[in-house]
Amino acid sequence: MIILDTPIDMHLHLREGKILKDVLPYTQKQFAAAVVMPNLNPPVDNKERLKNYKQEIIENSKDFTPLMTLFMREYSEDELLEMAEEIFSIKLYPAGITTNSENGVKSIEKIYPVLEIMEELDIPLSVHGESDGFVLDREREFKVVYEKLARDFPKLKIIMEHVGVADLLYLLDEYENLYATVTLHHLLLTLDDVVGGVLNPHYFCKPILKTPKDREEIQKFVKKHPKIMFGSDSAPHPIKNKLKGAAGIFSAPVILPALAEFFDGDIESFQKFISNNARKNFNIDVPKKEVKLVEEEWIAPYMVGDIKPMWAGKKFKFKVL
Ligand code: NCD
Ligand code: ZN
């Protein structure tokens, strides 16, 4: 049996209404807490919306702590002072780069005043780091932006989200204030899983999956680096939207069984990646929750509501109790 202490998903999309009700039980079963993304329509970018969204999550779960985020815009100091206690971070989406990011940031310079306030109030910045260049180069091209932000705001904690190329992970040792999350899919899949055989729209996500070499490097980093945290980026879309091209992989149901196989007995590294690194790096203090996995065959669900999960129908060696 594997016993995990207080697993935390550092990057999660829950949506609202029916989808939230359908998907949240899977995260609640496997995690003590999760950092919940704000890219709803309209976005979570004011006190009222933040309060109501948190309430909806709490009403639909138990033994689970939502760590809330705000969608980046030009907030005033008063607004942030009012909401600072209620949020884990503010999420920066470059405008138009991913799902519901049309009203994201058009020019990073414009949000410099907000970043100054965040630095002062000790509010971390979560970043979707992609340029608008060629799809496979977008994360590497964003490296200079991460470096500039890290230099210009040395006390601001910056999380490079869902890193798919190791080039970015090398920055962790160069800049004290940079951190990273890695998803299940960037850790275990490659672009071949999307377009290498029969086209698989269910594995289409932003940032796009990369090469076997990128995956191999990320796997090595994840087993050893204290600044890398698990963030699933589980992003449910109804199947009809996926077939129209929506980006996002709904990985929540299979996370711990898949990671248990990946870590293959190295429980110490598993525990650090799934919880301790996040708790240490960001002083996250949530109620303790033990999550147990037993070595027993388990088959991933084929459908969850109208959503097809990652590895639907696949057999795993571990089952979450
Ligand atoms: C996410 C979504 O659907 O909200 N999609 C994705 O491909 N990862 C948004 C995001 O995190 O980019
Ligand atoms: Zn995301």
Tab-separated table of C-alpha atoms and ligand atoms in Angstrom:
chain	number	residue	atom	x	y	z
A	1	MET	CA	0.000	0.000	0.000
A	2	ILE	CA	1.113	3.571	-0.693
A	3	ILE	CA	0.045	6.232	1.785
A	4	LEU	CA	0.344	9.812	0.581
A	5	ASP	CA	0.241	12.690	3.033
A	6	THR	CA	-1.930	15.645	1.969
A	7	PRO	CA	-1.608	15.585	-1.837
A	8	ILE	CA	-2.058	18.982	-3.498
A	9	ASP	CA	-2.899	19.664	-7.133
A	10	MET	CA	-1.250	23.008	-7.870
A	11	HIS	CA	-3.156	23.705	-11.135
A	12	LEU	CA	-6.731	22.589	-11.694
A	13	HIS	CA	-9.706	23.594	-13.848
A	14	LEU	CA	-13.063	22.776	-12.287
A	15	ARG	CA	-15.406	24.956	-14.400
A	16	GLU	CA	-18.845	25.669	-12.906
A	17	GLY	CA	-22.329	24.135	-12.627
A	18	LYS	CA	-22.833	20.619	-13.981
A	19	ILE	CA	-19.242	20.085	-15.094
A	20	LEU	CA	-17.914	21.081	-11.671
A	21	LYS	CA	-20.331	18.645	-10.026
A	22	ASP	CA	-19.224	15.869	-12.403
A	23	VAL	CA	-15.455	16.364	-12.109
A	24	LEU	CA	-14.821	17.600	-8.574
A	25	PRO	CA	-15.376	14.198	-6.833
A	26	TYR	CA	-12.331	12.788	-8.671
A	27	THR	CA	-10.029	15.499	-7.352
A	28	GLN	CA	-11.581	15.458	-3.904
A	29	LYS	CA	-10.946	11.732	-3.603
A	30	GLN	CA	-7.252	12.042	-4.450
A	31	PHE	CA	-6.267	15.464	-3.115
A	32	ALA	CA	-6.464	17.475	0.094
A	33	ALA	CA	-6.379	20.751	-1.812
A	34	ALA	CA	-6.047	22.233	-5.270
A	35	VAL	CA	-5.174	25.573	-6.826
A	36	VAL	CA	-8.287	26.373	-8.851
A	37	MET	CA	-7.861	28.296	-12.112
A	38	PRO	CA	-9.915	31.441	-12.800
A	39	ASN	CA	-10.421	31.211	-16.594
A	40	LEU	CA	-14.197	30.986	-16.460
A	41	ASN	CA	-16.525	32.975	-18.637
A	42	PRO	CA	-16.685	35.668	-17.265
A	43	PRO	CA	-13.353	35.267	-15.470
A	44	VAL	CA	-12.866	35.240	-11.712
A	45	ASP	CA	-11.551	38.783	-11.392
A	46	ASN	CA	-13.496	40.478	-8.617
A	47	LYS	CA	-14.454	39.913	-5.008
A	48	GLU	CA	-18.024	38.843	-5.645
A	49	ARG	CA	-17.125	36.272	-8.299
A	50	LEU	CA	-14.270	34.946	-6.149
A	51	LYS	CA	-16.522	34.500	-3.135
A	52	ASN	CA	-19.311	32.809	-5.089
A	53	TYR	CA	-16.957	30.475	-6.949
A	54	LYS	CA	-15.231	29.385	-3.740
A	55	GLN	CA	-18.640	28.813	-2.172
A	56	GLU	CA	-19.752	26.644	-5.104
A	57	ILE	CA	-16.635	24.473	-4.716
A	58	ILE	CA	-17.060	24.137	-0.963
A	59	GLU	CA	-20.744	23.223	-1.335
A	60	ASN	CA	-19.843	20.450	-3.745
A	61	SER	CA	-16.991	18.851	-1.794
A	62	LYS	CA	-15.858	17.715	1.630
A	63	ASP	CA	-12.400	17.328	3.219
A	64	PHE	CA	-11.066	19.471	0.420
A	65	THR	CA	-9.558	22.953	0.365
A	66	PRO	CA	-9.858	25.097	-2.762
A	67	LEU	CA	-6.920	27.491	-3.112
A	68	MET	CA	-8.386	30.270	-5.189
A	69	THR	CA	-6.805	32.340	-7.970
A	70	LEU	CA	-7.698	35.574	-9.719
A	71	PHE	CA	-7.536	36.247	-13.446
A	72	MET	CA	-4.876	38.914	-14.098
A	73	ARG	CA	-6.062	42.411	-14.992
A	74	GLU	CA	-5.057	45.905	-13.927
A	75	TYR	CA	-6.109	45.599	-10.269
A	76	SER	CA	-5.798	48.553	-7.896
A	77	GLU	CA	-3.979	48.238	-4.576
A	78	ASP	CA	-7.280	48.550	-2.691
A	79	GLU	CA	-8.827	45.698	-4.652
A	80	LEU	CA	-5.866	43.441	-3.957
A	81	LEU	CA	-5.730	44.374	-0.299
A	82	GLU	CA	-9.352	43.290	-0.030
A	83	MET	CA	-8.799	39.946	-1.754
A	84	ALA	CA	-5.233	39.033	-0.736
A	85	GLU	CA	-6.333	36.788	2.137
A	86	GLU	CA	-8.747	34.872	-0.067
A	87	ILE	CA	-6.380	33.924	-2.875
A	88	PHE	CA	-3.358	31.745	-3.443
A	89	SER	CA	-2.138	33.530	-6.574
A	90	ILE	CA	-3.018	35.655	-9.583
A	91	LYS	CA	-2.881	33.923	-12.953
A	92	LEU	CA	-1.372	35.671	-15.942
A	93	TYR	CA	-2.689	34.519	-19.315
A	94	PRO	CA	-1.221	36.204	-22.394
A	95	ALA	CA	-4.305	37.396	-24.345
A	96	GLY	CA	-5.780	34.729	-26.610
A	97	ILE	CA	-3.187	32.057	-25.858
A	98	THR	CA	-5.546	29.391	-24.446
A	99	THR	CA	-9.137	28.571	-23.395
A	100	ASN	CA	-11.056	31.676	-22.178
A	101	SER	CA	-8.003	33.938	-22.252
A	102	GLU	CA	-9.342	36.469	-24.775
A	103	ASN	CA	-9.317	39.114	-22.029
A	104	GLY	CA	-5.842	38.171	-20.848
A	105	VAL	CA	-2.771	40.385	-20.736
A	106	LYS	CA	-1.902	42.183	-23.987
A	107	SER	CA	1.243	43.874	-22.746
A	108	ILE	CA	3.202	42.691	-19.730
A	109	GLU	CA	4.460	46.242	-19.042
A	110	LYS	CA	0.883	47.323	-18.372
A	111	ILE	CA	0.602	44.993	-15.391
A	112	TYR	CA	3.935	46.035	-13.847
A	113	PRO	CA	2.126	48.184	-11.237
A	114	VAL	CA	0.040	45.125	-10.245
A	115	LEU	CA	3.154	42.972	-9.994
A	116	GLU	CA	4.730	45.563	-7.701
A	117	ILE	CA	1.734	45.391	-5.371
A	118	MET	CA	1.752	41.594	-5.479
A	119	GLU	CA	5.422	41.570	-4.552
A	120	GLU	CA	4.654	43.838	-1.617
A	121	LEU	CA	1.661	41.794	-0.450
A	122	ASP	CA	3.441	38.469	-1.048
A	123	ILE	CA	0.885	37.197	-3.578
A	124	PRO	CA	2.448	34.652	-5.973
A	125	LEU	CA	2.126	34.998	-9.744
A	126	SER	CA	1.075	31.941	-11.782
A	127	VAL	CA	1.946	32.187	-15.466
A	128	HIS	CA	0.759	30.481	-18.627
A	129	GLY	CA	4.111	30.873	-20.367
A	130	GLU	CA	3.647	30.724	-24.115
A	131	SER	CA	4.512	33.187	-26.885
A	132	ASP	CA	2.332	33.538	-29.983
A	133	GLY	CA	5.024	31.941	-32.164
A	134	PHE	CA	5.166	28.511	-33.818
A	135	VAL	CA	3.282	26.061	-31.649
A	136	LEU	CA	6.264	23.854	-30.719
A	137	ASP	CA	8.484	26.865	-29.920
A	138	ARG	CA	6.053	28.835	-27.754
A	139	GLU	CA	7.318	27.752	-24.347
A	140	ARG	CA	11.002	28.164	-25.246
A	141	GLU	CA	10.256	31.608	-26.688
A	142	PHE	CA	8.631	32.619	-23.406
A	143	LYS	CA	11.834	31.883	-21.469
A	144	VAL	CA	13.065	35.479	-21.880
A	145	VAL	CA	9.818	36.788	-20.397
A	146	TYR	CA	10.194	34.547	-17.338
A	147	GLU	CA	13.768	35.743	-16.908
A	148	LYS	CA	12.777	39.395	-17.201
A	149	LEU	CA	9.942	38.994	-14.701
A	150	ALA	CA	12.207	37.102	-12.291
A	151	ARG	CA	14.848	39.857	-12.509
A	152	ASP	CA	12.452	42.814	-12.378
A	153	PHE	CA	10.539	41.432	-9.374
A	154	PRO	CA	13.092	39.519	-7.310
A	155	LYS	CA	10.745	39.084	-4.341
A	156	LEU	CA	7.733	38.005	-6.399
A	157	LYS	CA	7.257	34.233	-6.397
A	158	ILE	CA	6.600	33.212	-9.989
A	159	ILE	CA	5.215	29.814	-10.985
A	160	MET	CA	5.971	28.615	-14.490
A	161	GLU	CA	2.856	26.538	-15.097
A	162	HIS	CA	2.570	23.204	-16.929
A	163	VAL	CA	6.169	23.151	-18.140
A	164	GLY	CA	6.664	20.930	-21.187
A	165	VAL	CA	10.284	21.736	-22.079
A	166	ALA	CA	13.262	21.260	-19.774
A	167	ASP	CA	14.878	24.535	-20.946
A	168	LEU	CA	12.541	26.290	-18.535
A	169	LEU	CA	13.339	23.938	-15.661
A	170	TYR	CA	17.021	24.901	-15.821
A	171	LEU	CA	15.907	28.423	-14.813
A	172	LEU	CA	14.877	27.100	-11.380
A	173	ASP	CA	18.485	27.058	-10.205
A	174	GLU	CA	19.293	30.412	-11.773
A	175	TYR	CA	16.451	32.404	-10.241
A	176	GLU	CA	15.501	31.963	-6.628
A	177	ASN	CA	11.971	33.275	-7.203
A	178	LEU	CA	11.012	30.914	-10.056
A	179	TYR	CA	9.033	27.708	-9.422
A	180	ALA	CA	7.371	25.228	-11.763
A	181	THR	CA	4.428	22.894	-12.058
A	182	VAL	CA	4.431	19.782	-14.240
A	183	THR	CA	1.302	17.978	-15.451
A	184	LEU	CA	0.652	14.266	-15.710
A	185	HIS	CA	0.379	14.501	-19.492
A	186	HIS	CA	3.633	16.410	-20.077
A	187	LEU	CA	5.340	13.905	-17.791
A	188	LEU	CA	4.006	10.792	-19.528
A	189	LEU	CA	2.829	11.588	-23.079
A	190	THR	CA	4.368	13.128	-26.218
A	191	LEU	CA	3.129	14.708	-29.419
A	192	ASP	CA	2.973	11.194	-30.860
A	193	ASP	CA	-0.010	10.545	-28.600
A	194	VAL	CA	-1.833	13.426	-30.305
A	195	VAL	CA	-0.856	13.141	-33.971
A	196	GLY	CA	1.522	10.170	-34.266
A	197	GLY	CA	-1.121	7.608	-35.117
A	198	VAL	CA	-4.831	8.206	-35.407
A	199	LEU	CA	-5.504	11.876	-34.583
A	200	ASN	CA	-6.456	12.062	-30.903
A	201	PRO	CA	-8.168	15.372	-30.060
A	202	HIS	CA	-8.559	14.287	-26.428
A	203	TYR	CA	-4.819	14.757	-25.924
A	204	PHE	CA	-4.762	18.194	-27.510
A	205	CYS	CA	-3.822	20.778	-24.886
A	206	LYS	CA	-1.950	24.012	-24.358
A	207	PRO	CA	1.009	23.948	-24.152
A	208	ILE	CA	1.018	21.216	-26.810
A	209	LEU	CA	2.714	17.919	-25.872
A	210	LYS	CA	6.349	17.816	-26.915
A	211	THR	CA	9.078	15.362	-27.976
A	212	PRO	CA	10.277	12.133	-26.298
A	213	LYS	CA	13.504	13.973	-25.423
A	214	ASP	CA	11.603	16.762	-23.670
A	215	ARG	CA	9.580	14.173	-21.781
A	216	GLU	CA	12.706	12.276	-20.726
A	217	GLU	CA	14.343	15.432	-19.361
A	218	ILE	CA	11.200	16.446	-17.495
A	219	GLN	CA	10.953	12.980	-15.942
A	220	LYS	CA	14.484	13.310	-14.568
A	221	PHE	CA	13.815	16.780	-13.139
A	222	VAL	CA	10.546	15.734	-11.484
A	223	LYS	CA	12.257	12.997	-9.487
A	224	LYS	CA	14.765	15.333	-7.908
A	225	HIS	CA	13.953	19.046	-8.017
A	226	PRO	CA	12.452	20.638	-4.863
A	227	LYS	CA	10.975	23.581	-6.797
A	228	ILE	CA	8.894	21.389	-9.116
A	229	MET	CA	5.344	20.704	-7.974
A	230	PHE	CA	2.547	18.626	-9.387
A	231	GLY	CA	-0.141	20.673	-11.155
A	232	SER	CA	-2.479	18.499	-13.216
A	233	ASP	CA	-3.933	21.214	-15.466
A	234	SER	CA	-6.839	18.789	-15.657
A	235	ALA	CA	-9.094	20.743	-18.022
A	236	PRO	CA	-12.488	19.179	-18.742
A	237	HIS	CA	-14.360	19.985	-21.957
A	238	PRO	CA	-17.574	18.244	-23.083
A	239	ILE	CA	-16.769	15.800	-25.862
A	240	LYS	CA	-18.619	17.876	-28.472
A	241	ASN	CA	-16.336	20.857	-27.744
A	242	LYS	CA	-13.233	18.652	-27.873
A	243	LEU	CA	-14.274	17.528	-31.335
A	244	LYS	CA	-14.511	21.202	-32.312
A	245	GLY	CA	-10.904	21.678	-31.197
A	246	ALA	CA	-11.044	22.843	-27.559
A	247	ALA	CA	-7.650	22.545	-25.813
A	248	GLY	CA	-7.422	20.690	-22.509
A	249	ILE	CA	-6.970	17.170	-21.131
A	250	PHE	CA	-9.252	15.893	-18.388
A	251	SER	CA	-6.747	13.887	-16.361
A	252	ALA	CA	-8.249	14.122	-12.850
A	253	PRO	CA	-9.591	10.518	-12.597
A	254	VAL	CA	-6.258	8.819	-13.379
A	255	ILE	CA	-3.696	11.011	-11.618
A	256	LEU	CA	-2.555	9.042	-8.574
A	257	PRO	CA	-2.769	5.552	-10.162
A	258	ALA	CA	-0.673	6.828	-13.091
A	259	LEU	CA	1.867	8.589	-10.872
A	260	ALA	CA	2.163	5.515	-8.614
A	261	GLU	CA	3.276	3.531	-11.676
A	262	PHE	CA	5.631	6.286	-12.805
A	263	PHE	CA	7.376	6.592	-9.420
A	264	ASP	CA	7.591	2.786	-9.252
A	265	GLY	CA	8.306	2.426	-5.526
A	266	ASP	CA	10.189	5.708	-5.062
A	267	ILE	CA	7.610	6.934	-2.564
A	268	GLU	CA	9.869	9.667	-1.202
A	269	SER	CA	10.067	11.446	-4.571
A	270	PHE	CA	6.340	10.826	-5.156
A	271	GLN	CA	5.445	12.437	-1.810
A	272	LYS	CA	7.658	15.466	-2.495
A	273	PHE	CA	6.268	16.032	-5.987
A	274	ILE	CA	2.633	15.575	-4.965
A	275	SER	CA	2.728	17.639	-1.784
A	276	ASN	CA	5.872	18.510	0.203
A	277	ASN	CA	7.490	20.721	-2.436
A	278	ALA	CA	4.342	22.813	-2.756
A	279	ARG	CA	3.804	23.038	0.990
A	280	LYS	CA	7.403	24.086	1.636
A	281	ASN	CA	7.796	26.494	-1.272
A	282	PHE	CA	4.510	28.297	-0.636
A	283	ASN	CA	3.849	27.733	3.082
A	284	ILE	CA	0.588	26.008	2.229
A	285	ASP	CA	-1.164	24.986	5.391
A	286	VAL	CA	-4.254	22.866	4.723
A	287	PRO	CA	-5.879	20.169	6.884
A	288	LYS	CA	-3.954	16.907	6.756
A	289	LYS	CA	-5.470	14.168	4.596
A	290	GLU	CA	-4.077	10.704	3.978
A	291	VAL	CA	-4.747	9.196	0.574
A	292	LYS	CA	-4.174	5.460	0.168
A	293	LEU	CA	-3.429	3.451	-2.952
A	294	VAL	CA	-3.555	-0.333	-3.006
A	295	GLU	CA	-1.917	-2.613	-5.535
A	296	GLU	CA	-5.076	-3.798	-7.244
A	297	GLU	CA	-6.213	-3.609	-10.872
A	298	TRP	CA	-8.293	-0.540	-11.594
A	299	ILE	CA	-9.844	0.586	-14.868
A	300	ALA	CA	-10.106	4.300	-15.638
A	301	PRO	CA	-13.665	5.514	-16.360
A	302	TYR	CA	-14.709	5.692	-20.028
A	303	MET	CA	-16.805	8.825	-19.563
A	304	VAL	CA	-17.484	11.297	-16.756
A	305	GLY	CA	-20.717	13.106	-17.628
A	306	ASP	CA	-20.099	14.401	-21.160
A	307	ILE	CA	-16.322	14.362	-20.731
A	308	LYS	CA	-13.853	11.759	-21.892
A	309	PRO	CA	-10.974	11.363	-19.402
A	310	MET	CA	-7.321	10.829	-20.189
A	311	TRP	CA	-6.559	7.109	-20.585
A	312	ALA	CA	-10.258	6.241	-20.568
A	313	GLY	CA	-10.652	2.488	-20.104
A	314	LYS	CA	-6.949	1.859	-19.389
A	315	LYS	CA	-5.952	-0.708	-16.767
A	316	PHE	CA	-3.810	0.513	-13.878
A	317	LYS	CA	-1.893	-1.457	-11.252
A	318	PHE	CA	-2.966	0.804	-8.393
A	319	LYS	CA	-6.348	1.824	-7.118
A	320	VAL	CA	-7.167	4.805	-4.890
A	321	LEU	CA	-9.060	3.636	-1.804
B	1	NCD	C1	-6.965	24.931	-20.244
B	1	NCD	C2	-8.485	25.037	-20.183
B	1	NCD	O1	-9.161	24.311	-20.924
B	1	NCD	O2	-8.995	25.830	-19.390
B	1	NCD	N1	-6.586	24.258	-21.437
B	1	NCD	C3	-5.428	23.609	-21.674
B	1	NCD	O3	-5.217	23.165	-22.806
B	1	NCD	N2	-4.520	23.422	-20.745
B	1	NCD	C4	-6.362	26.282	-20.115
B	1	NCD	C5	-4.871	26.269	-19.871
B	1	NCD	O4	-4.422	25.988	-18.769
B	1	NCD	O5	-4.139	26.540	-20.819
B	2	ZN	ZN	-4.593	25.264	-17.039
